[in-house]
């Protein structure tokens, strides 16, 4: 447990935030985002190119000698806050955080190509796979051919390279790269269409070996994903809070602004305390990953156990406090509710992270 | 002398002896059932009932179901049966009851509720839709919003302002509005589930005969509140059997998926099972209390619990389902005929349940109702209450 980790934002991080926010304000309007639910995915590419290439976000976690920016999880977390705030439908978390972290330990030329944004990759596990849980894997034969079906994979629709965990006859878990074009990738109608899932079917697919004994690396990548997802959740919660405060200042009923009713002021005060607490948990997780601190497992589980629920609470409160308009398709609130709820399940539910914490901080349950 | 269950069963049997559901036209059968007083038995004789206790209604419904008789598809007319009918019964003239109740019960005429407006949601008394007297008619103009099922409705209960010169609560009147009037325009309003369950309704020079005014001019607020109290009871105290409603749906998911269970989810589910069962008993108790009178604000508590439990249950169900909780059945925009809160997939249930704490009075407003009208706590400071409606800034 490191109390010397900086939990605030540096000037560099603030600058990064404003350039991402400006770009998203310009190109990621909610009225366009909602089109994803009716099958118009054109925004994904239109947004990803400038984020990846113009702002160079894809290389944040990649060392400079591999064509990356040599930044850390702290900066990636700030990007995720902004992406959450705009419910942006881009594969930053899946490719630039999870797949990139995974490839940091592998040889080959895929990492620099991810860094420059030339290629995009995804780890082929269900989105709800927890860093500490079982890792669903395909099977691989002696000739390196892969077989299996994996559902609820995030980032696969946007990826050109799929990173497939597979077990051989001895049960060893290894990692293989497969060109997305060579396998069956079926889009799934998802609760959160701003991070649409897919079902991957591999039938004797030819893969290139990436990592031999891959389990520790896969867990580390999922842990980074879980730790940084908390920042996305923080971004969602902040937006919901700010939007609701603004709305209740302006909306009048009973001849006065609704925000003046004490019952609602208390609700928003509670929510703002929640959001500030989430900021502490999310920043600690990001800083711990950035520093490769031994407390990362606790930091990630703590962040997921708190920020997941907080983002859902924020979205649910925001919807409620908007009244009828919050239940409509035309108001962006539902985009945040759907993302928050899917994020709560992503990388393990809060309950599963609390169970993990029980092990990590030695608070065994009854009968253990 | 109140009628007994056995006597009711005999009446149904006698009715069925002369009305064979297998050969009769469905609507003819339902009309005859109504005329025999075997529709809603708590209603008076002559209006589809027998002045019998509501608690015996299931006896009649089951007897008809067992005989394979058609029912009135109550789910397609929730607003008619749950809100319009009891309000018409309480405040309508004999002529109005005769004209409207029978086709309402049989489902020949579906109803919707034209109360809320963009500027009048929680503050329903702020309704700005105007009704101006013109001889034997009223000419109505304004905009309504969030009107569930307006696209299927033949008639509507409507609250409109008949006098802008008096304080807001005093200037409202209550009408029964024909939705086929050429001045009524219904536009779909899509909801977070993807469906367009509710609508915007634009009223332009809609003509309503004075004979379709319910209650006195200026009594609209009182009658609207009676409707809302009915609505809350019918929403909150609806289910009667154990594990009816959302708890049954989520319990089924739980039983079907032993591989997904965790101690944490188990504890949460059991708490909600207890809440749902206690709520069911409270509903039972409330209905026994109300057997004689009209519902007052007591239904507010039922509806509060109903909304909370539904929302917590559906949220839990998605967490339980994990991978399957991340999918959705279909986002296609449709205009549904029935609203099925417990139907479709878990994602739909989660999203739809969010409306439970908004429709029929928000949970915040219901807390105010309990605090002020049940507990008698002083109301919040209000600037708009005693001034003429037209002078209050909006
Ligand atoms: C699914 C659905 C179906 C509906 N169907 C119908 C229908 O068929 N017919 C119809 O007429 N209407 C219908 N409604 C409308 C519903 O009755 C209104 O949405 C509701 O009354 C709230 O009004 P509003 O949307 O204007 O919210 P607002 O009144 O603007 O409220 C916004 C928020 O402020 C809170 N608030 C308001 N006043 C206070 C206060 N004094 N103290 C504390 N908090 C307060 C509210 O609880 C809410 O959280 C439906 C709504 C939904 C969601």
XYZ file of C-alpha atoms in Angstrom, chain A residues 22-349:
328
model
C -12.196 18.904 -27.528
C -12.012 16.233 -30.153
C -14.904 14.312 -28.647
C -17.016 17.445 -28.246
C -16.471 18.004 -31.930
C -17.001 14.533 -33.303
C -18.840 12.410 -30.758
C -22.205 14.053 -30.378
C -24.758 11.891 -28.534
C -27.188 12.286 -31.432
C -24.653 10.437 -33.578
C -23.696 7.912 -30.894
C -27.308 6.749 -30.583
C -27.198 5.716 -34.249
C -25.089 2.734 -33.195
C -28.233 1.216 -31.702
C -29.893 1.313 -35.093
C -26.940 -0.266 -36.850
C -25.016 2.777 -38.033
C -21.442 2.111 -36.910
C -19.764 4.695 -39.119
C -18.882 6.774 -36.061
C -16.488 4.114 -34.788
C -13.924 4.574 -37.563
C -14.574 8.267 -37.911
C -13.632 8.707 -34.273
C -10.920 6.112 -33.888
C -8.670 7.430 -36.654
C -8.235 10.923 -35.223
C -7.906 9.622 -31.658
C -5.381 7.016 -32.675
C -3.372 8.879 -35.281
C -3.832 12.622 -34.670
C -3.705 12.411 -30.890
C -1.498 9.308 -30.835
C -3.488 7.696 -28.019
C -2.886 4.155 -29.235
C 0.765 4.364 -28.284
C 0.396 5.727 -24.763
C 1.320 2.495 -23.007
C 4.017 1.491 -25.520
C 7.703 2.344 -24.922
C 9.286 4.890 -27.217
C 11.676 2.356 -28.749
C 8.631 0.431 -29.955
C 7.145 3.519 -31.627
C 4.997 4.361 -28.615
C 4.676 7.478 -26.508
C 6.201 5.921 -23.409
C 3.473 7.283 -21.179
C 1.802 5.360 -18.361
C -1.487 4.039 -17.120
C -2.113 7.437 -15.509
C -2.455 9.106 -18.907
C -4.428 6.178 -20.326
C -6.796 6.533 -17.366
C -7.397 10.195 -18.141
C -8.235 9.253 -21.731
C -10.692 6.676 -20.415
C -12.365 9.253 -18.191
C -13.026 11.336 -21.282
C -14.156 8.379 -23.375
C -16.594 7.435 -20.612
C -17.811 10.980 -20.374
C -18.698 10.926 -24.063
C -19.747 7.217 -24.213
C -17.341 7.088 -27.136
C -17.527 3.874 -29.157
C -13.802 3.282 -29.699
C -11.619 0.254 -28.896
C -9.153 2.132 -26.695
C -9.669 -0.028 -23.593
C -9.675 -3.306 -25.501
C -6.803 -2.589 -27.902
C -4.665 0.193 -26.433
C -4.894 -1.021 -22.849
C -5.646 -4.755 -22.640
C -4.176 -6.071 -25.901
C -1.248 -3.658 -25.660
C -0.414 -4.671 -22.086
C -0.516 -8.279 -23.201
C 1.838 -7.687 -26.120
C 4.346 -5.760 -23.980
C 5.692 -9.142 -23.012
C 5.738 -10.660 -26.493
C 8.205 -10.435 -29.352
C 7.185 -9.593 -32.891
C 6.068 -6.508 -34.739
C 2.459 -6.325 -33.628
C 3.084 -4.018 -30.669
C 4.603 -1.143 -32.680
C 1.828 -1.493 -35.222
C -0.755 -1.166 -32.453
C 1.176 1.811 -31.122
C 0.948 3.700 -34.386
C -2.696 2.810 -34.860
C -1.939 0.874 -38.000
C -3.461 -2.237 -36.441
C -6.067 -2.817 -33.745
C -6.232 -5.918 -31.565
C -8.543 -7.594 -29.067
C -8.128 -10.317 -26.477
C -10.643 -13.062 -27.220
C -12.339 -13.629 -23.867
C -15.851 -12.695 -22.774
C -16.022 -9.106 -21.540
C -17.094 -10.285 -18.085
C -13.866 -12.263 -17.541
C -12.375 -11.197 -14.206
C -8.589 -10.926 -13.805
C -8.767 -13.413 -10.950
C -11.352 -15.764 -12.453
C -11.209 -18.683 -14.833
C -9.941 -17.769 -18.302
C -12.100 -19.306 -21.017
C -9.810 -20.694 -23.707
C -10.023 -22.298 -27.122
C -8.097 -25.463 -27.911
C -4.930 -25.633 -29.977
C -3.597 -28.728 -31.721
C 0.018 -29.742 -32.297
C 0.047 -27.944 -35.643
C -1.029 -24.692 -33.970
C -4.588 -24.751 -35.264
C -7.244 -23.174 -33.061
C -10.794 -24.331 -32.408
C -13.519 -22.932 -30.193
C -16.367 -20.463 -29.762
C -16.122 -17.390 -27.548
C -19.078 -15.038 -26.999
C -19.403 -11.537 -25.625
C -15.971 -10.471 -26.863
C -15.431 -6.718 -26.730
C -13.339 -4.890 -29.289
C -13.417 -7.766 -31.772
C -15.585 -5.937 -34.322
C -13.014 -3.152 -34.486
C -9.948 -5.435 -34.458
C -7.837 -6.719 -37.304
C -5.867 -8.984 -34.975
C -7.461 -11.330 -32.471
C -5.369 -12.569 -29.570
C -6.718 -15.991 -28.696
C -5.930 -17.809 -25.442
C -5.848 -21.533 -26.115
C -5.012 -24.711 -24.232
C -3.065 -27.572 -25.708
C -3.584 -31.233 -24.886
C -1.454 -30.814 -21.713
C -3.588 -27.952 -20.486
C -0.934 -25.269 -20.997
C -2.422 -21.869 -21.774
C -0.778 -20.083 -24.688
C -1.663 -17.030 -26.730
C -2.075 -16.905 -30.506
C -2.693 -14.163 -32.999
C -5.251 -14.692 -35.733
C -6.227 -12.272 -38.455
C -9.833 -11.270 -37.787
C -10.536 -11.639 -41.496
C -9.744 -15.355 -41.266
C -12.353 -16.269 -38.634
C -16.076 -15.944 -38.139
C -16.869 -12.777 -36.177
C -20.609 -12.354 -35.580
C -21.872 -9.099 -34.056
C -24.091 -9.513 -30.996
C -27.055 -7.256 -30.250
C -25.648 -5.829 -27.027
C -27.055 -4.006 -24.032
C -24.363 -1.404 -24.630
C -24.070 -0.848 -28.373
C -21.336 1.719 -27.814
C -19.119 -1.248 -26.950
C -20.725 -3.837 -29.138
C -19.781 -7.438 -28.478
C -19.171 -10.254 -30.918
C -19.100 -14.000 -31.039
C -15.918 -15.526 -32.401
C -15.889 -18.964 -33.951
C -12.609 -20.629 -34.766
C -12.568 -23.925 -36.627
C -9.019 -25.141 -37.213
C -7.927 -21.554 -37.683
C -4.252 -21.010 -38.353
C -2.756 -18.867 -35.619
C 0.681 -17.395 -34.986
C 2.066 -18.175 -31.526
C 2.517 -15.005 -29.482
C 3.211 -16.182 -25.928
C 4.011 -19.639 -24.604
C 3.002 -19.856 -20.960
C 0.533 -16.997 -21.270
C -1.593 -17.153 -18.136
C 0.345 -14.620 -16.020
C 0.429 -12.146 -18.911
C -3.269 -12.547 -19.630
C -4.085 -11.975 -15.985
C -1.849 -8.917 -15.883
C -3.570 -7.494 -18.969
C -7.020 -8.132 -17.526
C -5.902 -6.577 -14.263
C -4.794 -3.437 -16.106
C -8.132 -3.439 -17.933
C -10.067 -3.735 -14.686
C -7.964 -1.067 -12.985
C -8.410 1.428 -15.807
C -12.062 0.636 -16.484
C -12.643 2.400 -13.177
C -11.591 5.657 -14.823
C -14.100 5.165 -17.597
C -16.739 4.584 -14.917
C -15.621 7.742 -13.174
C -16.073 9.669 -16.430
C -19.589 8.294 -16.826
C -20.512 9.188 -13.255
C -19.122 12.719 -13.537
C -21.119 13.388 -16.675
C -24.301 12.074 -15.078
C -23.819 14.244 -12.007
C -22.977 17.427 -13.911
C -25.767 16.934 -16.419
C -28.312 16.410 -13.652
C -27.190 19.393 -11.619
C -27.487 21.561 -14.727
C -30.904 20.154 -15.580
C -32.376 20.641 -12.121
C -31.183 24.241 -11.998
C -33.093 24.961 -15.167
C -36.202 22.720 -14.858
C -39.055 24.407 -13.021
C -42.055 22.725 -11.397
C -44.285 24.153 -8.659
C -43.140 27.614 -9.669
C -39.496 27.044 -8.660
C -36.356 25.353 -9.919
C -36.426 21.660 -8.987
C -32.818 21.863 -7.807
C -34.022 24.003 -4.926
C -35.978 21.174 -3.312
C -33.981 19.924 -0.390
C -34.790 16.280 -1.077
C -33.076 16.606 -4.456
C -30.181 18.674 -3.144
C -29.400 15.910 -0.680
C -29.525 13.290 -3.397
C -27.087 15.247 -5.536
C -24.839 15.972 -2.568
C -24.638 12.248 -1.831
C -23.895 11.540 -5.455
C -21.131 14.085 -5.572
C -19.522 12.503 -2.507
C -19.747 9.192 -4.338
C -18.139 10.630 -7.450
C -15.260 12.139 -5.481
C -14.708 8.821 -3.730
C -14.705 7.061 -7.081
C -12.078 9.524 -8.246
C -9.837 8.502 -5.346
C -10.268 4.792 -6.048
C -9.819 5.152 -9.803
C -6.775 7.393 -9.515
C -5.165 5.048 -7.009
C -5.676 2.096 -9.366
C -4.192 3.996 -12.297
C -1.231 5.253 -10.272
C -0.560 1.781 -8.888
C -0.509 0.241 -12.366
C 1.680 3.072 -13.632
C 4.187 2.502 -10.819
C 3.964 -1.281 -11.128
C 3.220 -1.178 -7.425
C 2.800 -4.484 -5.565
C -0.618 -3.252 -4.406
C -2.048 -3.399 -7.965
C -4.272 -6.450 -7.284
C -5.870 -4.719 -4.284
C -6.072 -1.378 -6.094
C -7.810 -2.925 -9.111
C -10.284 -4.972 -7.054
C -11.011 -1.979 -4.831
C -11.582 0.283 -7.828
C -13.895 -2.211 -9.497
C -15.779 -2.977 -6.292
C -16.503 0.711 -5.782
C -16.536 2.488 -9.160
C -18.683 -0.133 -10.928
C -21.596 0.369 -8.589
C -21.076 4.087 -8.336
C -21.325 4.567 -12.098
C -24.547 2.557 -12.178
C -25.934 4.537 -9.248
C -25.005 7.798 -10.947
C -26.718 6.818 -14.187
C -29.790 5.510 -12.391
C -30.090 8.601 -10.223
C -29.577 10.866 -13.200
C -32.297 9.107 -15.163
C -34.703 9.271 -12.245
C -34.049 12.930 -11.570
C -34.681 13.806 -15.199
C -38.199 12.357 -14.928
C -39.955 11.302 -18.135
C -37.385 12.858 -20.458
C -34.768 10.512 -18.964
C -36.776 7.523 -20.226
C -36.622 8.697 -23.834
C -34.393 7.613 -26.674
C -33.771 11.200 -27.714
C -32.141 12.161 -24.412
C -28.582 10.798 -24.131
C -29.056 9.535 -20.565
C -29.834 5.986 -21.636
C -26.508 5.696 -23.447
C -24.790 6.224 -20.091
C -27.083 3.873 -18.207
C -26.426 1.079 -20.695
C -22.673 1.659 -20.675
C -22.586 1.859 -16.867
C -24.565 -1.348 -16.455
C -22.434 -3.249 -18.974
C -19.259 -1.851 -17.373
C -20.456 -3.118 -13.999
C -20.408 -6.661 -15.372
C -17.238 -6.149 -17.416
C -14.004 -7.601 -15.952
C -16.034 -9.183 -13.136
C -18.971 -7.870 -11.088
